[in-house]
mmCIF file of C-alpha atoms and ligand atoms in Angstrom:
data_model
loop_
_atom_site.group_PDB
_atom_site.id
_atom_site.type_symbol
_atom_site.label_atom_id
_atom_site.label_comp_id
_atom_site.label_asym_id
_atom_site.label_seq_id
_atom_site.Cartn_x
_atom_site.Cartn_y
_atom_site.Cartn_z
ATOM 1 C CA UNK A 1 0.000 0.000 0.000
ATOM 2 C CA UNK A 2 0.939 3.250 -0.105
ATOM 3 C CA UNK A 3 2.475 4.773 2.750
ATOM 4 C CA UNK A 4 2.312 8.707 2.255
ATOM 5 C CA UNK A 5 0.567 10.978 -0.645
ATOM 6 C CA UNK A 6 2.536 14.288 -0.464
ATOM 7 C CA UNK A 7 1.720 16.334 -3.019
ATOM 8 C CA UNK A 8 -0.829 16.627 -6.321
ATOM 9 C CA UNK A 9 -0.741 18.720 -8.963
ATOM 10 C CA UNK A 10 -3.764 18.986 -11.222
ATOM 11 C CA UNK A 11 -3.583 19.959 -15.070
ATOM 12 C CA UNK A 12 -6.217 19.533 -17.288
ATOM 13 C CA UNK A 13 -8.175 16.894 -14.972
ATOM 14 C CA UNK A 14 -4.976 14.836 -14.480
ATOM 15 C CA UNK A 15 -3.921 14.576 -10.988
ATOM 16 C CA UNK A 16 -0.217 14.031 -10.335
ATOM 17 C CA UNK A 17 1.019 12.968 -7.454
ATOM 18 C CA UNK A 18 3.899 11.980 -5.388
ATOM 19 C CA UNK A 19 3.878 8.891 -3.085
ATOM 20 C CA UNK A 20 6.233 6.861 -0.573
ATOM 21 C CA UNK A 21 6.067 3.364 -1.265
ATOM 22 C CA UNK A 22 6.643 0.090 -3.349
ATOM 23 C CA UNK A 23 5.456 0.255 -6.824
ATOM 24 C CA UNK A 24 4.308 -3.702 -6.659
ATOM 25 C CA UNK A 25 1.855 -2.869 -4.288
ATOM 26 C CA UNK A 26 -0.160 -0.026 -5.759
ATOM 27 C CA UNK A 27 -3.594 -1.854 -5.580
ATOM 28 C CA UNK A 28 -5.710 0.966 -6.963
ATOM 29 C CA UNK A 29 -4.369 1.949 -10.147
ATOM 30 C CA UNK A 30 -4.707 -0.028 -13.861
ATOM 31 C CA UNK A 31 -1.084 -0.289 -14.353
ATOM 32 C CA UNK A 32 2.453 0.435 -13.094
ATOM 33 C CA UNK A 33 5.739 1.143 -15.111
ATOM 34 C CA UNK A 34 8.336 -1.225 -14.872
ATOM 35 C CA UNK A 35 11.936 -0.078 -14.719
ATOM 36 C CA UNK A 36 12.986 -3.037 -17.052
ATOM 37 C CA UNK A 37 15.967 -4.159 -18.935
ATOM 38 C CA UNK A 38 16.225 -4.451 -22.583
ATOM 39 C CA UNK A 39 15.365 -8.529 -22.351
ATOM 40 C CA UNK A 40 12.639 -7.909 -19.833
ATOM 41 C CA UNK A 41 13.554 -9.769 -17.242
ATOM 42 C CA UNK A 42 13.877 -9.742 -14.185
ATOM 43 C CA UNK A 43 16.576 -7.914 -12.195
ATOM 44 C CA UNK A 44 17.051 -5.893 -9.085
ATOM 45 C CA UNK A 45 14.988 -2.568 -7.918
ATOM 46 C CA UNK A 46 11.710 -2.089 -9.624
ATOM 47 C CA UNK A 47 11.837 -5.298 -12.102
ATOM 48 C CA UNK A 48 13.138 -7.393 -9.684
ATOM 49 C CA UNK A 49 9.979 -6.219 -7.458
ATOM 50 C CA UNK A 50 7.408 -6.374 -10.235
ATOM 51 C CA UNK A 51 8.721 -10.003 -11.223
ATOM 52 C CA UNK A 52 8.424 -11.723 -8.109
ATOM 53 C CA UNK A 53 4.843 -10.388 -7.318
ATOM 54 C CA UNK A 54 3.975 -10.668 -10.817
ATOM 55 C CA UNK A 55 5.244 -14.593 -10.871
ATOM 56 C CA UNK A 56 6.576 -16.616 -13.567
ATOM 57 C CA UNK A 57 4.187 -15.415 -16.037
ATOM 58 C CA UNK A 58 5.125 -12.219 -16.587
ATOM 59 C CA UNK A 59 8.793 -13.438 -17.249
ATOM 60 C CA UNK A 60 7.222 -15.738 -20.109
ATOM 61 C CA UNK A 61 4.635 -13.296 -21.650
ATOM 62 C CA UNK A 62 7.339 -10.573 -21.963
ATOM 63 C CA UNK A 63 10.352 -13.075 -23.663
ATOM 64 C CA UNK A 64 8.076 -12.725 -26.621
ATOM 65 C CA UNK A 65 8.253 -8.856 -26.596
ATOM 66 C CA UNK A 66 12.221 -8.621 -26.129
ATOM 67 C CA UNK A 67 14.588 -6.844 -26.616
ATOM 68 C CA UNK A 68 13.618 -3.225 -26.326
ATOM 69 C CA UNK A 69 15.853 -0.171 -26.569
ATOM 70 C CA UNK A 70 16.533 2.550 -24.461
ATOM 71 C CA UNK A 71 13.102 5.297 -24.616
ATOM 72 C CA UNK A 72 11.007 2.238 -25.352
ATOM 73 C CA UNK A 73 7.748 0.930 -23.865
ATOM 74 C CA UNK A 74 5.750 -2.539 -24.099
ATOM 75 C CA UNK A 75 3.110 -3.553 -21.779
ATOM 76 C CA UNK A 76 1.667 -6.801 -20.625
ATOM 77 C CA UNK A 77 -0.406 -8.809 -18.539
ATOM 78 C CA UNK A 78 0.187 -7.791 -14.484
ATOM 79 C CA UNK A 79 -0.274 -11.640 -13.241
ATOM 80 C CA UNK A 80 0.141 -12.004 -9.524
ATOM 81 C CA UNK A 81 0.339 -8.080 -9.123
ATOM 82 C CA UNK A 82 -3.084 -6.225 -8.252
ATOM 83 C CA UNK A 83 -3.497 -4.475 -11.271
ATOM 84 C CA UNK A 84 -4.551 -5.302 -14.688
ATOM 85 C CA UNK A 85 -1.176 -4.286 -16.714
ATOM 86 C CA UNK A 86 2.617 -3.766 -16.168
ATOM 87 C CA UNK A 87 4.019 -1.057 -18.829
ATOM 88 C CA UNK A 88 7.885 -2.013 -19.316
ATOM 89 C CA UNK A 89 10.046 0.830 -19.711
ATOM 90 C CA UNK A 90 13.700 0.900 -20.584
ATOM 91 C CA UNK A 91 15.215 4.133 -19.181
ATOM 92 C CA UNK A 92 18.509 5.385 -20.446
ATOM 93 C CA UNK A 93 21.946 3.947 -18.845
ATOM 94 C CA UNK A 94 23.242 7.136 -17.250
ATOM 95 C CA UNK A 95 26.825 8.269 -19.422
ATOM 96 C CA UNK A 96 25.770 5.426 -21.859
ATOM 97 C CA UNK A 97 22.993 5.571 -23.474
ATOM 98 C CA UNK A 98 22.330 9.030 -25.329
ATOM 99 C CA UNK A 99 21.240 11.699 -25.299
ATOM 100 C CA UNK A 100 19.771 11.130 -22.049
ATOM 101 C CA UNK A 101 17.152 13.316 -20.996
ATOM 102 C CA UNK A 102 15.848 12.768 -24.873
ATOM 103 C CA UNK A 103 15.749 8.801 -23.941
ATOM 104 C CA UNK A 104 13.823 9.248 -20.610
ATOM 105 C CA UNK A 105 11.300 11.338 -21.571
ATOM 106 C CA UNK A 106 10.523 9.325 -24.371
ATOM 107 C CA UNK A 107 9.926 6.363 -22.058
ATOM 108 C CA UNK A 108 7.388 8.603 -20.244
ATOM 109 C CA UNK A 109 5.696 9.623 -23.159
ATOM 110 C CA UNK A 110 5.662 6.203 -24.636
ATOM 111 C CA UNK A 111 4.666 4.739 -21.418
ATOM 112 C CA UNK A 112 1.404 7.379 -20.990
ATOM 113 C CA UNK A 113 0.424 6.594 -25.296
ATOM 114 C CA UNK A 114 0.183 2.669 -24.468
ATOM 115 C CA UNK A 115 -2.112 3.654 -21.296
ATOM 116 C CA UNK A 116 -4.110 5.620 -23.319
ATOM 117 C CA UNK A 117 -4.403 3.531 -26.026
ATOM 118 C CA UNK A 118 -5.367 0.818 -23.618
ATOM 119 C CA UNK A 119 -8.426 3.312 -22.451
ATOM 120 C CA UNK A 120 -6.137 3.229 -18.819
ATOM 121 C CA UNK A 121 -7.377 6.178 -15.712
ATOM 122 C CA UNK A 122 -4.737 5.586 -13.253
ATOM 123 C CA UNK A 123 -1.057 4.166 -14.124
ATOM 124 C CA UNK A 124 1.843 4.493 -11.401
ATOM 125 C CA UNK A 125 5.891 5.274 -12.165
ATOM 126 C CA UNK A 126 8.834 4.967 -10.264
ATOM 127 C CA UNK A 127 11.973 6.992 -11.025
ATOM 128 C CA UNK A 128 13.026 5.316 -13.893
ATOM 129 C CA UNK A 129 16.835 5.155 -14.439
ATOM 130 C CA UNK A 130 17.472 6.709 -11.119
ATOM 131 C CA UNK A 131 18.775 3.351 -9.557
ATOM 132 C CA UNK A 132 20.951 0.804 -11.353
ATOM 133 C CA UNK A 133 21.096 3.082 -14.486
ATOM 134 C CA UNK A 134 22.644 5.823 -12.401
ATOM 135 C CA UNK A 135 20.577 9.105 -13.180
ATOM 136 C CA UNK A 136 21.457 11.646 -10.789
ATOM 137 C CA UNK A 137 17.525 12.150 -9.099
ATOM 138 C CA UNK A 138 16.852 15.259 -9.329
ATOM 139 C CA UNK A 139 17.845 15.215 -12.808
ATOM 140 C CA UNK A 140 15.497 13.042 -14.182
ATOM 141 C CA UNK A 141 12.982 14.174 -11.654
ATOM 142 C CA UNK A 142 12.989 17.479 -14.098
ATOM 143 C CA UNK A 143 12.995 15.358 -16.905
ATOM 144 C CA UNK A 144 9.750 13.369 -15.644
ATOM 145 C CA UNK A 145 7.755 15.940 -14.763
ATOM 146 C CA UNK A 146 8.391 18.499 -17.432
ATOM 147 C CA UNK A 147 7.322 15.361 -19.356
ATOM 148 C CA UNK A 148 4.066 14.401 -17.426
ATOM 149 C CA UNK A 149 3.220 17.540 -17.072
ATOM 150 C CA UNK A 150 3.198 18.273 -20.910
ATOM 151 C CA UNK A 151 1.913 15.534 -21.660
ATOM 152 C CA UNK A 152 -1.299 15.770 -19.309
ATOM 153 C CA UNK A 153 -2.876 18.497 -21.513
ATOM 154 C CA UNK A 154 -3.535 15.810 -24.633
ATOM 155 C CA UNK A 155 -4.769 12.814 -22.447
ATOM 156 C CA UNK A 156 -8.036 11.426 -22.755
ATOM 157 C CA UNK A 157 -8.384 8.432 -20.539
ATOM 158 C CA UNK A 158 -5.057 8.843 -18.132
ATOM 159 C CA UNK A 159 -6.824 10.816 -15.043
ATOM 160 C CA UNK A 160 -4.514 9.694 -12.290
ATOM 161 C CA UNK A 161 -0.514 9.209 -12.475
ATOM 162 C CA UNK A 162 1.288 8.320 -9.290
ATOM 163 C CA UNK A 163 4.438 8.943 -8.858
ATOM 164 C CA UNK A 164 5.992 5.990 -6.211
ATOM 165 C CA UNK A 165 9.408 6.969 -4.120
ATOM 166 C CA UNK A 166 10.701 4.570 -2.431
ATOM 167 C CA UNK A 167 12.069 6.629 0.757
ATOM 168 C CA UNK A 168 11.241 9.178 2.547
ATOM 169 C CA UNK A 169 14.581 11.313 1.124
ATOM 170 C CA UNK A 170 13.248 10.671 -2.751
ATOM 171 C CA UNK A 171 10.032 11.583 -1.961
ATOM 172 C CA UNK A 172 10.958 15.150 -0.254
ATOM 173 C CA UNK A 173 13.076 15.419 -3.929
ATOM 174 C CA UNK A 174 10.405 14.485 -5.726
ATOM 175 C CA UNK A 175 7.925 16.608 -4.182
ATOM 176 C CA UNK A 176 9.983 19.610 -4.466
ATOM 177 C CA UNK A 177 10.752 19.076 -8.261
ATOM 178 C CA UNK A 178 7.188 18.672 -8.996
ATOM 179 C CA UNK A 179 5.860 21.957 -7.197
ATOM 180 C CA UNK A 180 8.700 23.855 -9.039
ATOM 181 C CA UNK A 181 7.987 22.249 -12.257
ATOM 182 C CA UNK A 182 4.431 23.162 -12.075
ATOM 183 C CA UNK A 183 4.615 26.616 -10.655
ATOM 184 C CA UNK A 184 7.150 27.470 -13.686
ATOM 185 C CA UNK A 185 4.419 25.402 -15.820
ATOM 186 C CA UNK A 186 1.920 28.241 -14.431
ATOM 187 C CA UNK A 187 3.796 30.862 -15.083
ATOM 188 C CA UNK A 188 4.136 30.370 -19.132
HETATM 189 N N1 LIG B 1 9.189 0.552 -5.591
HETATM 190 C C1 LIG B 1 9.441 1.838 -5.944
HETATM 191 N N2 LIG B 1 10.690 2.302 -6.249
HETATM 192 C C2 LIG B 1 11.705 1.419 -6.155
HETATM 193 C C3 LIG B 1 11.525 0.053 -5.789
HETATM 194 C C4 LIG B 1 10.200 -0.367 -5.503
HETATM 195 N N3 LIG B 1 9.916 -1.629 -5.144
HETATM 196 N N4 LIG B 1 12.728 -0.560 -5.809
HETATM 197 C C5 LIG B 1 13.632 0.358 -6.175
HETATM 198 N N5 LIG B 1 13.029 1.558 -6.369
HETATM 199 P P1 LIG B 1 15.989 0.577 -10.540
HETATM 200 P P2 LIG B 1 16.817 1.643 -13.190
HETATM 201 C C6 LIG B 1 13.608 2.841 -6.827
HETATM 202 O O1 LIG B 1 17.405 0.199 -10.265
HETATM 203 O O2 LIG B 1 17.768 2.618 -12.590
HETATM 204 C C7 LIG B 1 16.974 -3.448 -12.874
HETATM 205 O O3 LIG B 1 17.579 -4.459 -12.185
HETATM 206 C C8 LIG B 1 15.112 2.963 -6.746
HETATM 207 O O4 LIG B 1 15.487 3.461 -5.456
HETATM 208 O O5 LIG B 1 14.938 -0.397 -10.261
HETATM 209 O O6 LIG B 1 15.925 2.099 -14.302
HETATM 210 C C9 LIG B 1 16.605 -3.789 -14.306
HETATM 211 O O7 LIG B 1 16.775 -5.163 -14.545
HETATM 212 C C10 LIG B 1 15.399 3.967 -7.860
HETATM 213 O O8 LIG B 1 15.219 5.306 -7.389
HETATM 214 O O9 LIG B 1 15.805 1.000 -12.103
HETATM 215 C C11 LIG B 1 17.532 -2.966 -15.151
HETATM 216 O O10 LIG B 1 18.684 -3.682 -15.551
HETATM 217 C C12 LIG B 1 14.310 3.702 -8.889
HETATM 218 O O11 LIG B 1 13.314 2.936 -8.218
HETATM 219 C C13 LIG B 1 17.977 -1.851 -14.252
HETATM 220 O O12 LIG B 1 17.829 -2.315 -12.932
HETATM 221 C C14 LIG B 1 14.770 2.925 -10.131
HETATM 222 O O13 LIG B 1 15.726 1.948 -9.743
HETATM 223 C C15 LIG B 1 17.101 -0.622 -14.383
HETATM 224 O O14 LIG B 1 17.685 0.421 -13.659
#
């Protein structure tokens, strides 16, 4: 469950917020992002999460669907997690794969068109790339939100996107990055 909601910004009847928690346990919304790897697999962090709530399963289902390249998204069935799809995202290695913020904002976008194309309301991220891929946070918190936020304007089905931190430290980043984002947002 979630632990904390602390913050929402609202554009266009979107609702954005920022939460402390695990991304496999986000019972209420349709789908949550995976931070994959290219063979969809499972790993550590976020994939390593969503695998072993997800089960087996989801390890078969998405061997069809790989590889995938850095900015891409796939989705599939969610399994043994409470929700009805996983989106797979694979965010740019940081110093690798370029040019970055291009890369991770295209997994956003890509990530929000395959919700909306699957008629989704609610769909919850973590920080992709921020972990094993090295992407300094507050970075590709920028990155994320400019992105969301953009984004939100054009959606049609996508009312709710959660943002889930996994500590307390992330979440007080997050949260920041957001209200700036969305005050600058205001001002154009
Ligand atoms: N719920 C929410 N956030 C989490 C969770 C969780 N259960 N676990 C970690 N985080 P990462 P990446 C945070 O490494 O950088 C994988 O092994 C974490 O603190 O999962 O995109 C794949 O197989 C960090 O801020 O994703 C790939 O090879 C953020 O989620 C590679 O790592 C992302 O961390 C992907 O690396």
């Amino acid at each position: 469950m979630t632990d904390a909601s602390a913050t929402a910004v609202s554009r266009n009847g979107v609702s954005i917020e920022c939460v402390k928690g695990d991304i496999a346990r986000q019972p209420d919304m349709d789908a949550v992002v995976n931070a994959a790897n290219a063979q969809l697999q499972s790993g550590g962090g976020v994939a390593g999460a969503i695998h072993r709530a997800a089960g087996p399963a989801l390890t078969q289902e998405c061997a069809a669907m790989a590889p995938i390249r850095p900015g891409e998204a796939v989705i599939s069935g969610a399994h043994g997690l409470p929700n009805r799809y996983v989106i797979h995202c694979l965010g740019p290695v940081y110093g690798h794969d370029g040019p970055e913020a291009e890369l991770l904002a295209a997994c956003y976008r890509n990530a929000l068109d395959l919700a909306e194309a699957h008629d989704l309301r609610a769909v919850a991220f973590p920080a992709l790339s921020t972990g094993i891929f090295g992407y300094p946070m507050a970075e590709a918190a920028k990155v994320a939100f400019r992105t969301l936020l953009a984004r939100a304007r054009s959606l049609k089905s996508v009312r709710h996107i959660r943002f889930v931190l996994f500590d307390a430290a992330d979440l007080e980043l997050h949260t920041w990055v957001l209200n700036d984002i969305a005050g600058e947002d205001n001002a154009t």
